[in-house]
Structures are given as C-alpha cells and as structure tokens.
PDB file of C-alpha atoms in Angstrom:
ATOM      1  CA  UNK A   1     144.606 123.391 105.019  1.00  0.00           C
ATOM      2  CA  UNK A   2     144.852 125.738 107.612  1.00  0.00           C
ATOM      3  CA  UNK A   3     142.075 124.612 110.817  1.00  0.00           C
ATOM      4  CA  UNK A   4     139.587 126.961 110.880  1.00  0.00           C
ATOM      5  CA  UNK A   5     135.893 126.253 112.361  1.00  0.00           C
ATOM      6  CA  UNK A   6     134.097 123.627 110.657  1.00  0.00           C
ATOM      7  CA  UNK A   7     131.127 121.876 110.596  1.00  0.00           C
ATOM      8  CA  UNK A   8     129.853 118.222 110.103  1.00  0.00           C
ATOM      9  CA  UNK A   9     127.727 118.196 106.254  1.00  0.00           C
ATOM     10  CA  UNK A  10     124.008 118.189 106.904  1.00  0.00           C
ATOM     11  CA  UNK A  11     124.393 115.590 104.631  1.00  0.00           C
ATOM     12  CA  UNK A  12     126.640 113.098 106.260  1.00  0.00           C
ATOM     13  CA  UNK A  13     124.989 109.596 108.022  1.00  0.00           C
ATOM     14  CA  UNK A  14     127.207 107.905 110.636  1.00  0.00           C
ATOM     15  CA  UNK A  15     127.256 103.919 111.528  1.00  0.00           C
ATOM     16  CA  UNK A  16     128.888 102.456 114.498  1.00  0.00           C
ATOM     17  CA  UNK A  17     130.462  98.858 114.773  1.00  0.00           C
ATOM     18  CA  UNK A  18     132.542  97.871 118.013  1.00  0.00           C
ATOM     19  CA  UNK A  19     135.201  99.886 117.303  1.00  0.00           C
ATOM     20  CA  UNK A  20     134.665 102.016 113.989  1.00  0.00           C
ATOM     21  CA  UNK A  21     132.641 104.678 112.840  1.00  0.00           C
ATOM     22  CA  UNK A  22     131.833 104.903 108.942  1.00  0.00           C
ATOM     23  CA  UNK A  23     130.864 108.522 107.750  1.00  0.00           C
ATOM     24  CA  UNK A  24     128.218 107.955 104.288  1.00  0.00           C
ATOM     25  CA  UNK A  25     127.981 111.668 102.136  1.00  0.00           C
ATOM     26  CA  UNK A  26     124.793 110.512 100.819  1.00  0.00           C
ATOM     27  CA  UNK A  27     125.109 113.649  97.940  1.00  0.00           C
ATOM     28  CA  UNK A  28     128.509 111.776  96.543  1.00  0.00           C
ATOM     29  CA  UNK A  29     128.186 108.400  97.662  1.00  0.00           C
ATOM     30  CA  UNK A  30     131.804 108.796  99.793  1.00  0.00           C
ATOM     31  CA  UNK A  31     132.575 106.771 102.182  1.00  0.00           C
ATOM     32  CA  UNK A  32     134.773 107.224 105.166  1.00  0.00           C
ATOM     33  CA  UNK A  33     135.729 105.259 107.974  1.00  0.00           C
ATOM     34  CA  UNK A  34     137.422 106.120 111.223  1.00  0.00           C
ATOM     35  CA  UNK A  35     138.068 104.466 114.575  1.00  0.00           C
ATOM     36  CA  UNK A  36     135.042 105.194 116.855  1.00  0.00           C
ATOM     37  CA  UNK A  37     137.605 107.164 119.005  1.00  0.00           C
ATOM     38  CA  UNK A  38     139.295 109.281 116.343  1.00  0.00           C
ATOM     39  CA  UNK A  39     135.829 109.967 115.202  1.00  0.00           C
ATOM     40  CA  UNK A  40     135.112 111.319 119.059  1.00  0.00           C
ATOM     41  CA  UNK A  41     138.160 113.131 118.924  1.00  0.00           C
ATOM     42  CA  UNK A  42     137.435 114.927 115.813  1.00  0.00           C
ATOM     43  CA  UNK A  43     133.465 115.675 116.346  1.00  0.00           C
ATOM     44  CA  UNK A  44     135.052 117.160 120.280  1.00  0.00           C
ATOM     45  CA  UNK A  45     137.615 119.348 117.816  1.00  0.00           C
ATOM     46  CA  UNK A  46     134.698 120.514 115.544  1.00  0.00           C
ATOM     47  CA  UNK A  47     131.831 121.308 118.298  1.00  0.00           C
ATOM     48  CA  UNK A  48     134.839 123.426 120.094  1.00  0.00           C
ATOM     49  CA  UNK A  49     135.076 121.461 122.910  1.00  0.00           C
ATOM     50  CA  UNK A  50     138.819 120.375 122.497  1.00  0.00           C
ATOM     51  CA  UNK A  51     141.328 122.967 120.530  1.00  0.00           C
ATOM     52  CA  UNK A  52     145.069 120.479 120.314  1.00  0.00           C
ATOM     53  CA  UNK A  53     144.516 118.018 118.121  1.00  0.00           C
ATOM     54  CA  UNK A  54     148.203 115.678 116.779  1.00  0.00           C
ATOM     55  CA  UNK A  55     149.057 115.087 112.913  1.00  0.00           C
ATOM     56  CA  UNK A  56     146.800 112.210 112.430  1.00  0.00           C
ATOM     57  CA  UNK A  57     143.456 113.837 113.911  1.00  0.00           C
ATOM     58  CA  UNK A  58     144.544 116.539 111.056  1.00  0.00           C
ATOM     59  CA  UNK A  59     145.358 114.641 108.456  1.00  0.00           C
ATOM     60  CA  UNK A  60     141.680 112.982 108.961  1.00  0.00           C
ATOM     61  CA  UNK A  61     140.184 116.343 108.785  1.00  0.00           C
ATOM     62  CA  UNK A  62     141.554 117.300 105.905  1.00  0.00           C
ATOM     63  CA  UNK A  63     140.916 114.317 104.487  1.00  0.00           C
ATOM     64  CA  UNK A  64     137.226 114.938 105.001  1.00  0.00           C
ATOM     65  CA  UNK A  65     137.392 118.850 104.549  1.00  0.00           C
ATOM     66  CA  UNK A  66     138.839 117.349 100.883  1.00  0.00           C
ATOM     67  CA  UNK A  67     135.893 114.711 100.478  1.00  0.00           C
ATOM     68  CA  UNK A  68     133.197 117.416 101.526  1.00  0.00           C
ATOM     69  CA  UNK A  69     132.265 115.930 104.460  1.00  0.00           C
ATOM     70  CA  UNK A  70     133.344 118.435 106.867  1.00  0.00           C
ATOM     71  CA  UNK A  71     132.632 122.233 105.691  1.00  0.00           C
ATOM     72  CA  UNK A  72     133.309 125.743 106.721  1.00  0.00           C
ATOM     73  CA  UNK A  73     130.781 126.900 109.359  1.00  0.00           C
ATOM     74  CA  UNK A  74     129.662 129.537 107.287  1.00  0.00           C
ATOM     75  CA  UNK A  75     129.002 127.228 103.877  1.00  0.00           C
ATOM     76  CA  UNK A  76     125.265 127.188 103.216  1.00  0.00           C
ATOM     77  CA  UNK A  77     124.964 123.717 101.375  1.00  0.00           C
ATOM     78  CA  UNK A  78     121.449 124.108 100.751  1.00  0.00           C
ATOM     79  CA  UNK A  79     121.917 127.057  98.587  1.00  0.00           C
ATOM     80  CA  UNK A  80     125.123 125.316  96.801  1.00  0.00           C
ATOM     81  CA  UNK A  81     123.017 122.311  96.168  1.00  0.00           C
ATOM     82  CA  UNK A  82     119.862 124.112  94.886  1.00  0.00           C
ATOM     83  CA  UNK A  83     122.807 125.741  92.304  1.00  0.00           C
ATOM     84  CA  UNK A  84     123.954 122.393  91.046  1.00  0.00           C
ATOM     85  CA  UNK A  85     120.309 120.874  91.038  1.00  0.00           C
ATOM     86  CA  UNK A  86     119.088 123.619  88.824  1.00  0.00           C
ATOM     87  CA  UNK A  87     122.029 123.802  86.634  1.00  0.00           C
ATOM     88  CA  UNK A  88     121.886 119.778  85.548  1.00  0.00           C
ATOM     89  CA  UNK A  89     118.229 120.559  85.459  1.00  0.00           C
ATOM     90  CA  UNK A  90     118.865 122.714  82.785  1.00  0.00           C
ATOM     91  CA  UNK A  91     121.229 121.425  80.993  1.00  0.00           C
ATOM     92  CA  UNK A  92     119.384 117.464  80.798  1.00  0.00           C
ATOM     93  CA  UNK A  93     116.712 116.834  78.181  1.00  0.00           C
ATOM     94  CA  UNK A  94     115.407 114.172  80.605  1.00  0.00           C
ATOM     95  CA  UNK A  95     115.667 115.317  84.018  1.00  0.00           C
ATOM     96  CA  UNK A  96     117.220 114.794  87.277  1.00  0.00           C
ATOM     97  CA  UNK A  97     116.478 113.364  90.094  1.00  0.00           C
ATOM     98  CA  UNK A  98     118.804 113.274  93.761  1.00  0.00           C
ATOM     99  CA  UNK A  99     117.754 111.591  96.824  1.00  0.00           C
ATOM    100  CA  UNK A 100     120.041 113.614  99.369  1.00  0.00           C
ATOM    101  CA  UNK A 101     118.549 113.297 103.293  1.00  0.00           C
ATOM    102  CA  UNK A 102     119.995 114.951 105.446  1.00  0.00           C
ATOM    103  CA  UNK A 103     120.284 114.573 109.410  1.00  0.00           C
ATOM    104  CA  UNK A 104     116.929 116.273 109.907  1.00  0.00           C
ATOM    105  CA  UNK A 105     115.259 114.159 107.068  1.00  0.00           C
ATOM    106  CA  UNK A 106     112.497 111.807 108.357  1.00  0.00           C
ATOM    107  CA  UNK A 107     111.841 109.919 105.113  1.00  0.00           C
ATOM    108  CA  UNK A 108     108.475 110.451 105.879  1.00  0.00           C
ATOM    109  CA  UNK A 109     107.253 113.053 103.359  1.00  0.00           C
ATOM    110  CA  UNK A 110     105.740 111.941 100.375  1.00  0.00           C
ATOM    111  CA  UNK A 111     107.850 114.138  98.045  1.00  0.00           C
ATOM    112  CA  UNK A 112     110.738 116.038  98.830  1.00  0.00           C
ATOM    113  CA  UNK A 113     111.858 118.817  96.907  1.00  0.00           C
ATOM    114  CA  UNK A 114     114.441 122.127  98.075  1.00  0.00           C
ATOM    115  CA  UNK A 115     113.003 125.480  97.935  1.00  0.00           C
ATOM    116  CA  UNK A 116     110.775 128.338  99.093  1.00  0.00           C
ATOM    117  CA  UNK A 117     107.428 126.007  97.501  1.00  0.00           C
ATOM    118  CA  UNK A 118     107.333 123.508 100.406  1.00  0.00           C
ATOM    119  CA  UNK A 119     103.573 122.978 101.057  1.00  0.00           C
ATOM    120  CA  UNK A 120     103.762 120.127 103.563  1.00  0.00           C
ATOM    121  CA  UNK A 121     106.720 120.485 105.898  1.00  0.00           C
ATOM    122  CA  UNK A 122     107.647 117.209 107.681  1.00  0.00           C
ATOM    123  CA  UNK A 123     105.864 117.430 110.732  1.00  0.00           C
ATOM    124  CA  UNK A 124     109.357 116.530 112.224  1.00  0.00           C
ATOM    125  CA  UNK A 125     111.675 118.984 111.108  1.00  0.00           C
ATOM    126  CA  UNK A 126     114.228 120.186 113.139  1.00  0.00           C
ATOM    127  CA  UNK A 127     114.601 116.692 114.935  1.00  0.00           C
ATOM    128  CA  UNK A 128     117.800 114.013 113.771  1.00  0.00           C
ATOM    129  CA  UNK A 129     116.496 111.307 112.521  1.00  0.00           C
ATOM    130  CA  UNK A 130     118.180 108.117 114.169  1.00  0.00           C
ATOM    131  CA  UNK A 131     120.294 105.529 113.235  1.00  0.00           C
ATOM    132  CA  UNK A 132     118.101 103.164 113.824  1.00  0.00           C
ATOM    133  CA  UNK A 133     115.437 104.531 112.082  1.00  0.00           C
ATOM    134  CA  UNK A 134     117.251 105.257 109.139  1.00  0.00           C
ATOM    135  CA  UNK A 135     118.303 101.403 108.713  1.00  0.00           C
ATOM    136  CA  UNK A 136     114.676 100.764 108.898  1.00  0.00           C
ATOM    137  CA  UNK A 137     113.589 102.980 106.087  1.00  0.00           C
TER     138      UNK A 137
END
C-alpha cells in the first residue's frame, strides 16, 4: 500500500491501559491493539504532523488500512454504510438492525437511524463523546 493521506474511521473507539492503546471498529467488531506510543506515532503521521515514519509504523498502518480502520481522506463512510444497510435491508425477510456509534455519537438519542429524515438531532452533535462516558453507557 502506497501512504497516501488517511484518516482515523468515524467509527473507531480507542482505550488506554499503562502502556497500550486498543482500537474497537464498532461496524466489524475488529479489534486492534498497539503500544500507546506507536499509536501516537501513527495518529502524528495521519493528522500530518510527522511525514518519516520506519517499517513497523507502516506495517501497522497497513494493517489497519486492511482492517478498515484507517481510510482514505476522501472515503465518505456514511454514504458506504447507508449502501450496505439498505442492501441487507432488502435482501432480509426479517430485518436488520446495526448499532454503529461513531466518535460524535452521544448515545443519548432515543433512536438512531442514517439519513436525510433525522427529526431530532442529538443536541450534541459535532462534539466526541469521551472515553469515559462511553464506558458508562
């Protein structure tokens, strides 16, 4: 994989121990986990602020490039999920149902659905929900 810009997934959930970081892609269940300072390394590297990275900061990102848990900048995962919702929506006689927060989900709306048909924004959106509060929920 050639490095080109990249971006965290909006749906990716980080936990911190001591000295690890564990990456949770709540859409496929993956986990990942990295050493708290590879993970620094590699979220410098993707926000721009570092551009040499050595074989084993690479081989991490293309391990989570592969996994989905880093994208290309440009990749508009709303609109790819929306796709794959509606297609097994189609295609099941009984339905389907994700739970998929992302970084800017609250867990306090009382239904969440993707699409144009939103009546009740989260009075929230637009702020990260924290670690904290996301063990608490």
């Amino acid at each position: 994989m050639s490095m080109k810009k990249l971006k965290w997934s909006n749906y990716i959930v980080t936990f911190d121990d001591d000295k690890k970081t564990f990456l949770f892609k709540s859409i496929t269940e993956t986990l990942y986990s990295l050493s708290t300072e590879e993970y620094q390394i590699i979220n410098s590297y993707i926000k721009g602020e570092i551009m040499a990275i050595d074989d084993t900061i690479k081989r991490h990102i293309s391990e989570l490039y592969l996994d989905g848990m880093v994208v290309d900048s440009d990749i508009d995962e709303v609109e790819i999920f929306k796709s794959t919702f509606q297609d097994k929506m189609n295609s099941s006689k009984h339905g389907v149902i994700y739970f998929a927060p992302s970084l800017k989900c609250n867990l306090r709306c009382k239904y969440c659905i993707i699409g144009d048909s939103i009546e009740n924004p989260c009075e929230s959106a637009g702020r990260d929900m924290t670690n904290k509060d996301a063990m608490q929920a």
